Amino acid sequence: DQQVKQNSPSLSVQEGRISILNCDYTNSMFDYFLWYKKYPAEGPTFLISISSIKDKNEDGRFTVFLNKSAKHLSLHIVPSQPGDSAVYFCAAIVIGAQKLVFGQGTRLTINP
Amino acid sequence: DAMVIQNPRYQVTQFGKPVTLSCSQTLNHNVMYWYQQKSSQAPKLLFHYYDKDFNNEADTPDNFQSRRPNTSFCFLDIRSPGLGDAAMYLCATSSKSEKLQETQYFGPGTRLLVL
């Protein structure tokens, strides 16, 4: 039972354009969501998060949107840069449960 | 800089030969986790420590054990590695006291190769 799903295994975007990565979840108990970025041979790096009491959180070029009714969140990167090429994992957690549930990841490639 | 450190970054072992992976943290977080990640898959939680309390995931094989001798260190012991245990092993930490911030911070991982 995959509670967090990233349906696009890969995404290719031109440098300078907007990258939109999507994530869906099924467990309505999740109340905190995170995005991690992972380069090959390295551990995931925390990127941005959002609490279920908000619908948007912004940090520089990165914005995460949460639509609770649709159980959907998205990560927007604008403008996209070559260094953004990596695998992006969406993750969710029930606060206090300590168990982070990851999606399968989306490989983002930024083309010059 | 406060961080999560994993040693070694690459570990080669033989089939059936016990191996230990180590993790240390300078964040003073009270929760430490071990994940297994295989190629093109999501990280899979094996177990976690909340302070000294050990929490095993139901589907974690008995072959995997963990020790946390103090707040800073946590070890993953694989008693008899099989070929299927070859993977990236990720250590992570979080602070339970930050109620609205359940962010987990990951180390760089140890890639285990079983020959």
Short mmCIF file of C-alpha atoms in Angstrom, two decimals:
data_model
loop_
_atom_site.label_atom_id
_atom_site.label_comp_id
_atom_site.label_asym_id
_atom_site.label_seq_id
_atom_site.Cartn_x
_atom_site.Cartn_y
_atom_site.Cartn_z
CA ASP A 1 0.00 0.00 0.00
CA GLN A 2 1.83 3.04 -1.31
CA GLN A 3 0.59 5.99 0.72
CA VAL A 4 2.72 8.60 -1.05
CA LYS A 5 2.95 8.52 -4.82
CA GLN A 6 5.01 10.41 -7.34
CA ASN A 7 3.58 9.31 -10.64
CA SER A 8 6.21 10.88 -12.85
CA PRO A 9 9.50 8.96 -12.64
CA SER A 10 11.25 11.64 -14.66
CA LEU A 11 10.86 15.22 -15.81
CA SER A 12 12.92 17.28 -18.22
CA VAL A 13 12.80 21.08 -18.14
CA GLN A 14 14.69 23.79 -19.94
CA GLU A 15 16.96 26.02 -17.91
CA GLY A 16 15.20 29.18 -16.78
CA ARG A 17 11.72 27.66 -17.02
CA ILE A 18 9.51 26.47 -14.18
CA SER A 19 9.81 22.90 -12.90
CA ILE A 20 6.70 21.43 -11.32
CA LEU A 21 6.98 18.18 -9.42
CA ASN A 22 3.82 16.50 -8.20
CA CYS A 23 2.98 14.21 -5.32
CA ASP A 24 -0.25 12.54 -4.19
CA TYR A 25 -1.04 10.89 -0.90
CA THR A 26 -3.82 8.70 0.39
CA ASN A 27 -3.51 8.93 4.17
CA SER A 28 -5.59 11.86 5.45
CA MET A 29 -3.76 11.63 8.79
CA PHE A 30 -0.57 13.06 7.31
CA ASP A 31 -0.05 16.55 8.67
CA TYR A 32 3.46 17.46 7.61
CA PHE A 33 5.00 17.19 4.17
CA LEU A 34 8.57 17.51 3.00
CA TRP A 35 10.57 17.59 -0.19
CA TYR A 36 14.06 16.16 -0.37
CA LYS A 37 16.61 16.46 -3.12
CA LYS A 38 19.06 13.66 -3.77
CA TYR A 39 22.20 13.62 -5.87
CA PRO A 40 23.75 10.30 -6.91
CA ALA A 41 25.79 8.60 -4.17
CA GLU A 42 24.60 11.11 -1.55
CA GLY A 43 21.91 11.12 1.12
CA PRO A 44 18.68 13.09 0.66
CA THR A 45 18.98 16.77 1.46
CA PHE A 46 16.04 18.53 3.04
CA LEU A 47 14.66 21.17 0.70
CA ILE A 48 11.36 22.58 1.93
CA SER A 49 8.38 21.53 4.02
CA ILE A 50 4.79 22.47 4.66
CA SER A 51 2.40 21.91 7.51
CA SER A 52 -1.15 20.81 6.80
CA ILE A 53 -2.45 24.07 8.27
CA LYS A 54 -0.95 25.96 5.35
CA ASP A 55 -1.49 25.77 1.62
CA LYS A 56 1.73 27.40 0.47
CA ASN A 57 5.30 27.77 1.65
CA GLU A 58 7.99 29.63 -0.21
CA ASP A 59 11.78 29.63 0.13
CA GLY A 60 13.70 31.44 -2.56
CA ARG A 61 13.21 29.68 -5.88
CA PHE A 62 11.26 26.86 -4.25
CA THR A 63 7.55 26.91 -3.45
CA VAL A 64 5.48 24.04 -2.16
CA PHE A 65 1.70 24.02 -2.58
CA LEU A 66 -0.65 21.79 -0.62
CA ASN A 67 -4.20 20.96 -1.64
CA LYS A 68 -5.62 18.96 1.26
CA SER A 69 -8.98 18.27 -0.34
CA ALA A 70 -7.25 16.70 -3.33
CA LYS A 71 -4.51 15.14 -1.19
CA HIS A 72 -2.00 16.64 -3.55
CA LEU A 73 1.14 18.67 -3.18
CA SER A 74 3.52 20.13 -5.68
CA LEU A 75 6.97 21.64 -5.70
CA HIS A 76 7.64 24.57 -8.01
CA ILE A 77 11.18 25.58 -8.89
CA VAL A 78 11.56 28.84 -10.74
CA PRO A 79 13.74 29.62 -12.49
CA SER A 80 15.20 26.15 -12.95
CA GLN A 81 18.97 25.87 -12.93
CA PRO A 82 21.32 23.08 -14.07
CA GLY A 83 22.27 22.42 -10.44
CA ASP A 84 18.66 21.49 -9.75
CA SER A 85 19.12 18.27 -11.72
CA ALA A 86 18.61 15.54 -9.12
CA VAL A 87 16.03 13.08 -7.83
CA TYR A 88 13.29 14.74 -5.77
CA PHE A 89 11.46 12.80 -3.10
CA CYS A 90 8.18 13.83 -1.60
CA ALA A 91 7.63 12.60 1.96
CA ALA A 92 4.84 12.78 4.50
CA ILE A 93 4.49 12.19 8.20
CA VAL A 94 1.94 12.12 10.96
CA ILE A 95 3.45 14.44 13.57
CA GLY A 96 4.45 12.39 16.57
CA ALA A 97 4.48 9.09 14.67
CA GLN A 98 8.17 9.45 13.72
CA LYS A 99 7.71 7.49 10.50
CA LEU A 100 8.46 9.40 7.31
CA VAL A 101 6.76 7.89 4.26
CA PHE A 102 8.51 8.57 0.97
CA GLY A 103 7.31 8.64 -2.59
CA GLN A 104 9.24 6.83 -5.29
CA GLY A 105 11.03 9.95 -6.46
CA THR A 106 11.09 12.01 -9.66
CA ARG A 107 14.31 12.48 -11.58
CA LEU A 108 14.50 16.10 -12.70
CA THR A 109 16.83 17.02 -15.54
CA ILE A 110 17.44 20.66 -16.36
CA ASN A 111 18.60 21.15 -19.93
CA PRO A 112 20.77 24.13 -20.85
CA ASP B 1 28.72 22.63 11.14
CA ALA B 2 26.11 20.46 12.78
CA MET B 3 25.65 17.36 10.72
CA VAL B 4 24.98 13.67 10.31
CA ILE B 5 28.06 11.61 9.50
CA GLN B 6 28.17 8.09 8.15
CA ASN B 7 31.22 5.88 7.93
CA PRO B 8 32.35 4.32 5.77
CA ARG B 9 30.84 5.80 2.61
CA TYR B 10 31.40 2.51 0.79
CA GLN B 11 31.55 -0.92 2.40
CA VAL B 12 32.30 -4.20 0.70
CA THR B 13 31.58 -7.42 2.55
CA GLN B 14 31.33 -11.09 1.76
CA PHE B 15 28.18 -13.11 1.69
CA GLY B 16 27.38 -14.15 5.26
CA LYS B 17 30.12 -12.05 6.89
CA PRO B 18 28.79 -9.72 9.59
CA VAL B 19 29.13 -6.03 8.90
CA THR B 20 28.55 -2.88 10.95
CA LEU B 21 27.70 0.54 9.60
CA SER B 22 28.05 3.59 11.79
CA CYS B 23 26.32 6.92 12.11
CA SER B 24 27.09 9.90 14.29
CA GLN B 25 25.41 13.25 14.69
CA THR B 26 26.30 16.61 16.14
CA LEU B 27 22.73 17.93 16.04
CA ASN B 28 21.91 16.57 19.50
CA HIS B 29 18.69 15.13 18.11
CA ASN B 30 16.92 12.55 20.22
CA VAL B 31 15.63 10.43 17.33
CA MET B 32 17.85 8.44 14.97
CA TYR B 33 16.71 6.36 12.02
CA TRP B 34 18.11 3.76 9.66
CA TYR B 35 16.76 3.48 6.13
CA GLN B 36 17.56 1.09 3.32
CA GLN B 37 17.38 2.39 -0.22
CA LYS B 38 17.73 0.25 -3.31
CA SER B 39 18.14 1.67 -6.79
CA SER B 40 15.17 3.67 -8.09
CA GLN B 41 13.16 3.00 -4.94
CA ALA B 42 12.01 5.11 -2.04
CA PRO B 43 14.01 4.89 1.18
CA LYS B 44 12.56 2.17 3.40
CA LEU B 45 12.58 2.65 7.16
CA LEU B 46 14.22 -0.25 9.00
CA PHE B 47 13.98 1.02 12.60
CA HIS B 48 14.45 4.08 14.74
CA TYR B 49 15.51 5.05 18.23
CA TYR B 50 13.59 7.61 20.21
CA ASP B 51 16.18 8.33 22.87
CA LYS B 52 16.99 4.80 24.05
CA ASP B 53 13.68 3.30 22.96
CA PHE B 54 14.13 1.00 19.97
CA ASN B 55 11.31 0.84 17.41
CA ASN B 56 11.53 -1.90 14.82
CA GLU B 57 9.45 -1.84 11.64
CA ALA B 58 7.30 -4.95 11.30
CA ASP B 59 8.84 -6.01 8.01
CA THR B 60 12.49 -5.47 8.95
CA PRO B 61 14.30 -8.82 8.71
CA ASP B 62 15.83 -10.25 11.90
CA ASN B 63 19.16 -10.13 10.11
CA PHE B 64 19.23 -6.39 10.81
CA GLN B 65 20.01 -5.13 14.30
CA SER B 66 20.82 -1.74 15.73
CA ARG B 67 22.60 -0.27 18.71
CA ARG B 68 22.59 3.25 20.12
CA PRO B 69 25.19 3.51 22.88
CA ASN B 70 24.66 7.25 23.37
CA THR B 71 22.83 10.23 21.86
CA SER B 72 25.46 10.84 19.21
CA PHE B 73 26.04 7.38 17.80
CA CYS B 74 23.93 4.70 16.20
CA PHE B 75 25.05 1.46 14.54
CA LEU B 76 23.46 -0.84 12.02
CA ASP B 77 24.56 -4.48 12.29
CA ILE B 78 23.84 -6.92 9.50
CA ARG B 79 24.47 -10.35 10.97
CA SER B 80 24.63 -12.41 7.78
CA PRO B 81 24.49 -10.23 4.70
CA GLY B 82 22.90 -11.70 1.62
CA LEU B 83 23.16 -10.51 -1.95
CA GLY B 84 19.76 -8.88 -1.56
CA ASP B 85 21.08 -6.64 1.22
CA ALA B 86 23.28 -4.70 -1.17
CA ALA B 87 21.89 -1.19 -1.00
CA MET B 88 22.45 2.35 0.20
CA TYR B 89 21.95 2.63 3.96
CA LEU B 90 20.87 6.03 5.17
CA CYS B 91 21.00 7.35 8.69
CA ALA B 92 18.78 10.26 9.67
CA THR B 93 18.00 12.27 12.78
CA SER B 94 15.19 14.45 14.02
CA SER B 95 14.21 16.31 17.15
CA LYS B 96 11.04 15.13 18.81
CA SER B 97 10.75 18.33 20.83
CA GLU B 98 10.19 20.46 17.73
CA LYS B 99 6.54 19.53 17.57
CA LEU B 100 5.70 21.28 14.35
CA GLN B 101 8.98 20.44 12.69
CA GLU B 102 9.37 16.77 12.05
CA THR B 103 12.14 17.32 9.55
CA GLN B 104 14.57 14.46 9.29
CA TYR B 105 18.15 15.25 8.38
CA PHE B 106 20.05 12.61 6.48
CA GLY B 107 23.66 11.58 6.36
CA PRO B 108 25.43 10.93 3.06
CA GLY B 109 24.74 7.20 3.23
CA THR B 110 26.86 4.07 3.13
CA ARG B 111 26.70 2.00 -0.01
CA LEU B 112 27.01 -1.68 0.86
CA LEU B 113 28.23 -4.18 -1.68
CA VAL B 114 27.93 -7.90 -0.92
CA LEU B 115 30.19 -10.25 -2.84
#
